[in-house]
Coordinates of C-alpha atoms in Angstrom, one line a residue:
M1 CA -27.2 53.1 10.7
A2 CA -29.6 55.5 12.4
E3 CA -27.8 58.6 13.8
D4 CA -29.4 58.3 17.3
N5 CA -28.3 54.7 17.7
A6 CA -26.2 54.1 20.8
F7 CA -23.7 51.9 19.0
T8 CA -20.8 53.3 16.9
V9 CA -19.4 50.7 14.5
A10 CA -18.0 51.1 11.1
G11 CA -20.1 51.7 8.0
P12 CA -20.9 49.3 5.2
L13 CA -18.4 47.1 3.6
E14 CA -17.0 49.1 0.7
S15 CA -14.5 47.0 -1.2
P16 CA -15.1 44.3 -3.8
V17 CA -14.0 40.8 -3.5
V18 CA -10.9 39.9 -5.6
E19 CA -10.4 36.9 -7.8
N20 CA -7.2 35.9 -9.5
K21 CA -5.8 39.4 -10.0
V22 CA -5.7 42.5 -7.9
Q23 CA -8.6 44.8 -8.9
S24 CA -8.5 48.5 -8.1
L25 CA -8.6 48.7 -4.3
P26 CA -10.6 51.4 -2.4
H27 CA -9.1 54.5 -1.0
A28 CA -5.9 54.3 1.0
Y29 CA -6.0 53.0 4.6
S30 CA -6.2 55.8 7.2
C31 CA -5.6 54.7 10.8
T32 CA -8.4 55.7 13.2
L33 CA -6.7 54.5 16.4
T34 CA -5.9 57.0 19.1
P35 CA -2.2 57.4 20.1
E36 CA -3.0 55.3 23.2
L37 CA -4.4 52.4 21.1
V38 CA -1.5 52.7 18.6
A39 CA 0.8 52.2 21.6
K40 CA -1.3 49.3 22.9
A41 CA -1.3 47.6 19.4
R42 CA 2.5 48.0 19.3
E43 CA 2.9 46.4 22.7
E44 CA 0.3 43.7 22.6
L45 CA 0.0 42.9 18.9
Q46 CA 3.5 43.7 17.6
E47 CA 1.9 46.2 15.2
K48 CA 4.4 48.9 14.1
P49 CA 2.8 51.8 12.4
E50 CA 5.8 52.4 10.3
W51 CA 5.7 48.9 8.9
R52 CA 1.9 48.4 8.9
L53 CA 1.3 48.8 5.2
R54 CA 4.3 46.7 4.4
D55 CA 2.9 43.9 6.5
V56 CA -0.5 44.2 4.8
Q57 CA 1.1 44.0 1.4
A58 CA 3.1 41.0 2.4
L59 CA -0.1 39.2 3.5
R60 CA -1.8 40.3 0.2
D61 CA 1.1 38.9 -1.8
M62 CA 0.8 35.6 0.0
V63 CA -2.9 35.3 -0.7
L64 CA -2.4 36.0 -4.4
K65 CA 0.5 33.5 -4.6
D66 CA -0.9 30.6 -2.6
Y67 CA -4.7 31.1 -3.2
P68 CA -5.0 32.9 -6.5
N69 CA -8.6 31.8 -7.0
L70 CA -9.8 32.8 -3.5
R71 CA -12.7 35.3 -3.7
T72 CA -11.8 37.6 -0.8
R73 CA -11.4 41.2 0.0
L74 CA -7.8 42.4 -0.2
D75 CA -8.1 46.0 1.0
D76 CA -5.8 47.1 3.8
G77 CA -8.5 47.5 6.4
F78 CA -9.8 44.0 5.9
L79 CA -6.4 42.2 5.9
L80 CA -5.4 44.2 9.0
R81 CA -8.1 42.3 11.0
F82 CA -6.3 39.0 10.4
L83 CA -2.9 40.4 11.1
R84 CA -4.0 41.9 14.4
A85 CA -5.8 38.7 15.4
R86 CA -2.5 36.8 14.9
K87 CA -0.1 39.4 16.2
F88 CA 1.3 40.1 12.7
D89 CA 2.5 36.6 12.1
Y90 CA 2.1 36.3 8.3
D91 CA 1.6 32.6 8.2
K92 CA -0.9 32.4 11.0
A93 CA -2.8 35.4 9.6
L94 CA -3.0 33.7 6.2
Q95 CA -4.2 30.4 7.8
L96 CA -6.9 32.4 9.7
L97 CA -8.1 34.1 6.5
V98 CA -8.4 30.8 4.7
N99 CA -10.2 29.2 7.7
Y100 CA -12.5 32.2 7.8
H101 CA -13.7 31.5 4.3
A102 CA -13.5 27.7 4.7
S103 CA -16.0 27.8 7.5
R104 CA -18.7 28.9 4.9
R105 CA -18.2 25.7 2.9
S106 CA -18.0 23.6 6.0
W107 CA -21.2 24.8 7.5
P108 CA -23.7 26.0 4.9
E109 CA -26.6 25.9 7.3
V110 CA -25.0 28.8 9.1
F111 CA -23.7 30.8 6.2
H112 CA -26.2 30.4 3.4
N113 CA -28.2 33.6 2.9
L114 CA -26.7 35.0 6.1
R115 CA -28.2 38.4 6.7
P116 CA -30.0 40.2 9.6
S117 CA -33.6 39.8 8.2
T118 CA -33.2 36.0 8.5
I119 CA -32.4 36.0 12.2
K120 CA -34.9 38.7 13.3
H121 CA -36.8 36.2 15.4
V122 CA -33.6 35.5 17.4
L123 CA -33.0 39.2 18.0
D124 CA -36.6 39.6 19.0
S125 CA -36.3 36.7 21.5
G126 CA -33.6 38.6 23.5
F127 CA -31.1 35.8 23.0
L128 CA -28.3 38.3 22.5
T129 CA -27.4 42.0 22.6
V130 CA -24.4 44.2 23.0
L131 CA -24.1 46.5 25.9
P132 CA -24.0 50.2 24.9
Q133 CA -20.7 51.1 26.7
P134 CA -17.4 49.3 26.6
D135 CA -15.5 48.3 29.7
P136 CA -12.5 50.4 31.0
D137 CA -10.2 48.5 28.7
G138 CA -12.3 49.6 25.7
R139 CA -13.7 46.1 25.1
L140 CA -17.3 45.8 23.9
I141 CA -19.5 43.4 25.8
L142 CA -21.5 40.8 24.0
C143 CA -24.4 39.6 26.2
L144 CA -25.8 36.1 25.5
R145 CA -28.9 34.7 27.3
P146 CA -29.4 31.1 26.1
G147 CA -32.3 30.7 28.5
K148 CA -34.3 33.0 26.3
W149 CA -34.2 30.3 23.5
R150 CA -36.8 27.6 23.4
P151 CA -36.0 24.6 21.1
S152 CA -39.6 24.5 20.0
D153 CA -39.4 28.0 18.6
Y154 CA -36.6 27.7 16.1
P155 CA -33.4 25.6 15.6
F156 CA -30.2 26.2 17.6
I157 CA -28.4 27.0 14.4
D158 CA -30.2 30.3 14.1
N159 CA -28.5 31.4 17.4
I160 CA -25.2 30.7 15.8
R161 CA -26.1 32.8 12.8
A162 CA -27.1 35.7 15.0
I163 CA -23.8 35.4 17.0
Y164 CA -21.8 35.4 13.8
L165 CA -23.5 38.4 12.3
T166 CA -23.0 40.3 15.6
L167 CA -19.3 39.4 15.6
E168 CA -19.0 40.6 12.0
K169 CA -20.4 43.9 12.9
L170 CA -18.4 44.3 16.1
I171 CA -15.1 43.6 14.4
Q172 CA -15.4 46.4 11.9
P173 CA -14.0 49.2 14.2
E174 CA -10.3 49.2 14.6
E175 CA -10.8 49.8 18.3
T176 CA -12.4 46.3 18.7
Q177 CA -9.6 44.7 16.6
V178 CA -7.1 46.0 19.1
N179 CA -9.0 45.9 22.4
G180 CA -10.8 42.6 21.8
L181 CA -14.2 41.5 23.1
V182 CA -15.8 40.3 26.4
I183 CA -18.7 37.9 26.5
L184 CA -21.2 37.9 29.3
A185 CA -23.4 34.7 29.2
D186 CA -26.4 34.5 31.5
Y187 CA -27.5 30.9 31.9
N188 CA -30.6 31.7 33.9
G189 CA -33.5 29.5 32.6
V190 CA -31.2 27.0 30.8
G191 CA -32.3 23.4 31.4
L192 CA -31.9 20.0 29.8
A193 CA -34.1 21.0 26.8
Q194 CA -31.5 23.6 25.7
A195 CA -28.4 21.9 26.9
S196 CA -29.1 18.6 25.1
Q197 CA -29.0 20.4 21.7
L198 CA -25.3 21.1 22.1
G199 CA -23.4 17.9 21.1
P200 CA -19.7 17.6 20.7
F201 CA -19.7 17.9 16.9
L202 CA -21.7 21.1 17.1
A203 CA -19.5 22.4 20.0
K204 CA -16.3 21.6 18.0
K205 CA -17.6 23.6 15.0
V206 CA -18.6 26.6 17.1
V207 CA -15.4 26.7 19.1
G208 CA -13.3 26.0 16.0
I209 CA -14.7 29.1 14.2
L210 CA -14.3 31.4 17.2
Q211 CA -10.8 30.2 18.0
D212 CA -9.4 29.6 14.5
G213 CA -11.8 30.9 11.9
F214 CA -12.7 34.5 12.9
P215 CA -10.4 37.5 13.4
I216 CA -11.5 38.5 16.9
R217 CA -9.8 38.5 20.3
I218 CA -12.1 37.1 23.0
K219 CA -10.5 38.4 26.2
A220 CA -12.9 37.0 28.8
V221 CA -16.1 34.9 29.0
N222 CA -18.1 35.7 32.2
I223 CA -20.7 33.1 33.1
I224 CA -23.5 34.2 35.4
N225 CA -26.4 32.2 36.9
E226 CA -25.1 28.9 35.7
P227 CA -27.2 25.9 36.8
R228 CA -25.8 22.6 37.9
I229 CA -26.2 21.3 34.4
F230 CA -23.6 23.8 33.2
K231 CA -20.9 21.3 34.3
G232 CA -22.2 19.0 31.6
I233 CA -22.3 21.8 29.0
F234 CA -18.8 22.9 29.8
A235 CA -17.6 19.3 29.7
I236 CA -18.7 19.1 26.1
I237 CA -17.0 22.4 25.2
K238 CA -13.8 22.2 27.1
P239 CA -12.0 19.5 25.1
F240 CA -12.0 21.9 22.1
L241 CA -10.8 25.0 23.9
K242 CA -7.2 26.0 23.8
E243 CA -5.7 26.3 27.3
K244 CA -5.5 30.1 27.1
M245 CA -9.1 30.3 26.1
A246 CA -10.3 27.8 28.8
Q247 CA -8.6 30.0 31.4
R248 CA -10.6 33.0 30.3
F249 CA -13.9 31.4 31.4
I250 CA -15.0 32.9 34.8
L251 CA -17.9 31.3 36.6
H252 CA -19.7 33.7 38.9
G253 CA -22.8 31.7 39.9
S254 CA -25.4 34.1 41.3
D255 CA -22.8 36.4 42.8
L256 CA -23.4 39.7 41.2
N257 CA -20.6 41.3 43.3
S258 CA -18.2 38.9 41.7
L259 CA -19.4 39.9 38.2
C260 CA -19.0 43.6 39.1
Q261 CA -15.4 43.0 39.9
R262 CA -14.8 42.0 36.3
I263 CA -17.3 44.4 34.6
P264 CA -17.9 47.7 36.4
S265 CA -21.4 48.2 37.7
G266 CA -21.6 51.5 35.8
I267 CA -21.9 49.8 32.5
L268 CA -23.9 46.7 33.6
P269 CA -27.7 46.7 33.3
E270 CA -29.9 46.5 36.4
E271 CA -30.5 42.8 35.8
Y272 CA -26.8 42.1 36.7
G273 CA -26.5 44.5 39.6
G274 CA -25.4 47.5 37.5
A275 CA -26.5 51.1 37.3
A276 CA -27.0 51.4 33.5
G277 CA -30.7 51.0 33.4
K278 CA -32.7 48.0 32.1
L279 CA -31.1 45.7 29.6
N280 CA -31.9 47.1 26.1
T281 CA -32.0 44.6 23.3
A282 CA -33.8 46.8 20.8
D283 CA -30.8 49.1 19.9
W284 CA -28.5 46.3 18.8
S285 CA -31.3 44.6 16.8
T286 CA -31.8 47.9 15.0
T287 CA -28.1 48.2 14.3
L288 CA -28.0 44.8 12.6
Q289 CA -31.3 45.3 10.8
N290 CA -29.9 48.6 9.3
S291 CA -26.9 46.6 8.0
E292 CA -28.9 44.3 5.8
E293 CA -27.3 45.5 2.5
E294 CA -23.7 45.2 3.6
F295 CA -24.3 41.6 4.7
V296 CA -26.0 40.8 1.4
V297 CA -22.8 41.9 -0.3
E298 CA -20.6 39.9 2.1
F299 CA -22.5 36.6 2.5
C300 CA -25.0 36.2 -0.3
Q301 CA -22.4 35.7 -3.0
P302 CA -20.9 32.5 -4.6
D303 CA -18.7 30.2 -2.6
P304 CA -15.5 32.2 -2.0
L305 CA -13.5 28.9 -2.1
E306 CA -14.9 27.6 -5.4
G307 CA -12.0 26.2 -7.4
V308 CA -9.6 26.6 -4.4
A309 CA -7.5 23.6 -3.5
L310 CA -7.3 23.2 0.3
S311 CA -4.7 21.1 2.1
D312 CA -5.6 18.3 4.4
S313 CA -4.5 20.5 7.4
M314 CA -7.5 22.9 7.0
L315 CA -9.4 23.3 10.2
F316 CA -12.9 22.6 9.2
E317 CA -13.8 19.0 8.7
G318 CA -16.7 17.1 7.0
E319 CA -19.9 16.2 8.6
P320 CA -20.0 13.3 11.0
S321 CA -21.9 10.1 10.0
E322 CA -25.4 9.6 11.3
A323 CA -24.2 6.8 13.5
Q324 CA -21.6 9.0 15.1
C325 CA -24.2 11.7 15.8
D326 CA -26.5 9.1 17.4
D327 CA -23.8 7.8 19.6
S328 CA -22.6 11.3 20.5
Y329 CA -26.2 12.4 21.3
R330 CA -26.8 9.4 23.6
G331 CA -23.5 10.1 25.4
V332 CA -24.3 13.8 25.9
R333 CA -27.8 13.1 27.2
S334 CA -26.4 10.6 29.7
Q335 CA -23.8 13.1 30.9
L336 CA -26.3 16.0 31.2
Y337 CA -28.8 13.8 33.1
Y338 CA -26.0 13.0 35.6
C339 CA -25.2 16.6 36.1
Y340 CA -28.8 17.6 36.3

């Protein structure tokens, strides 16, 4: 990453994947959390520093015992992401880890050859960026602007690829693992052309990965400038949201004062009533582009679940039939037209 870049995230992925047996792991884990964040992790995540490495080893042993053929990183830092995301519940952390890898098999359109150079057009469009400064709770802010996407330019799946790569980069620092993430979604310019692309099967997969297949804590989703059609969009998404997550959606309409009550104006760009200057999408694009090699190592490798037997309870399901998709699409269009 360039030294003058505004973002501070961890460096390249260092450790090899592991198959069947434990290979030599990288250097010992060294906690980078401040005393305040150590205390926060203890209170909110049940993370006890004196037991941290014991807990990591317990999860590592479970992986090797239950999924000996799983090609996954087993270093302390990587496994800690899953323990923190599930408040150090071993069983839930293991399920999350398996779901994390199962998503690649379930959705090859997203994960095949997943690296920043393949989604440069999405970054150039201004569809997403990350604000340079975290909020007072230390949470980074992912800014999404779906109105910048035109269906005639590229398929919606490329937006999902860009979001996933961004989340992978954001989750590297321990601070984000503890503090979580805030989403700011600006729906200005979103109309029927964009909304009709999001059917229930696509919504289920996206929500499923974010809730049950990725080790990140989404603490709030702030929606700004939502049009009337957003009622139809949210009606598609809501059935797949857990109650706790659904309660974290805050709709502000065009009320920038309401938004500033959730995200201080000092870190918001001018476009959203803030004092942090114009919204800058170039820096985050540069951050991802400079991470090309690490993503090649992480995502351009053989199927991590090849040869792994998964139970019927795995989260990610097969593709719907063509008839199901057609019926779903007609229903979505009808619902969106009604809201529109």
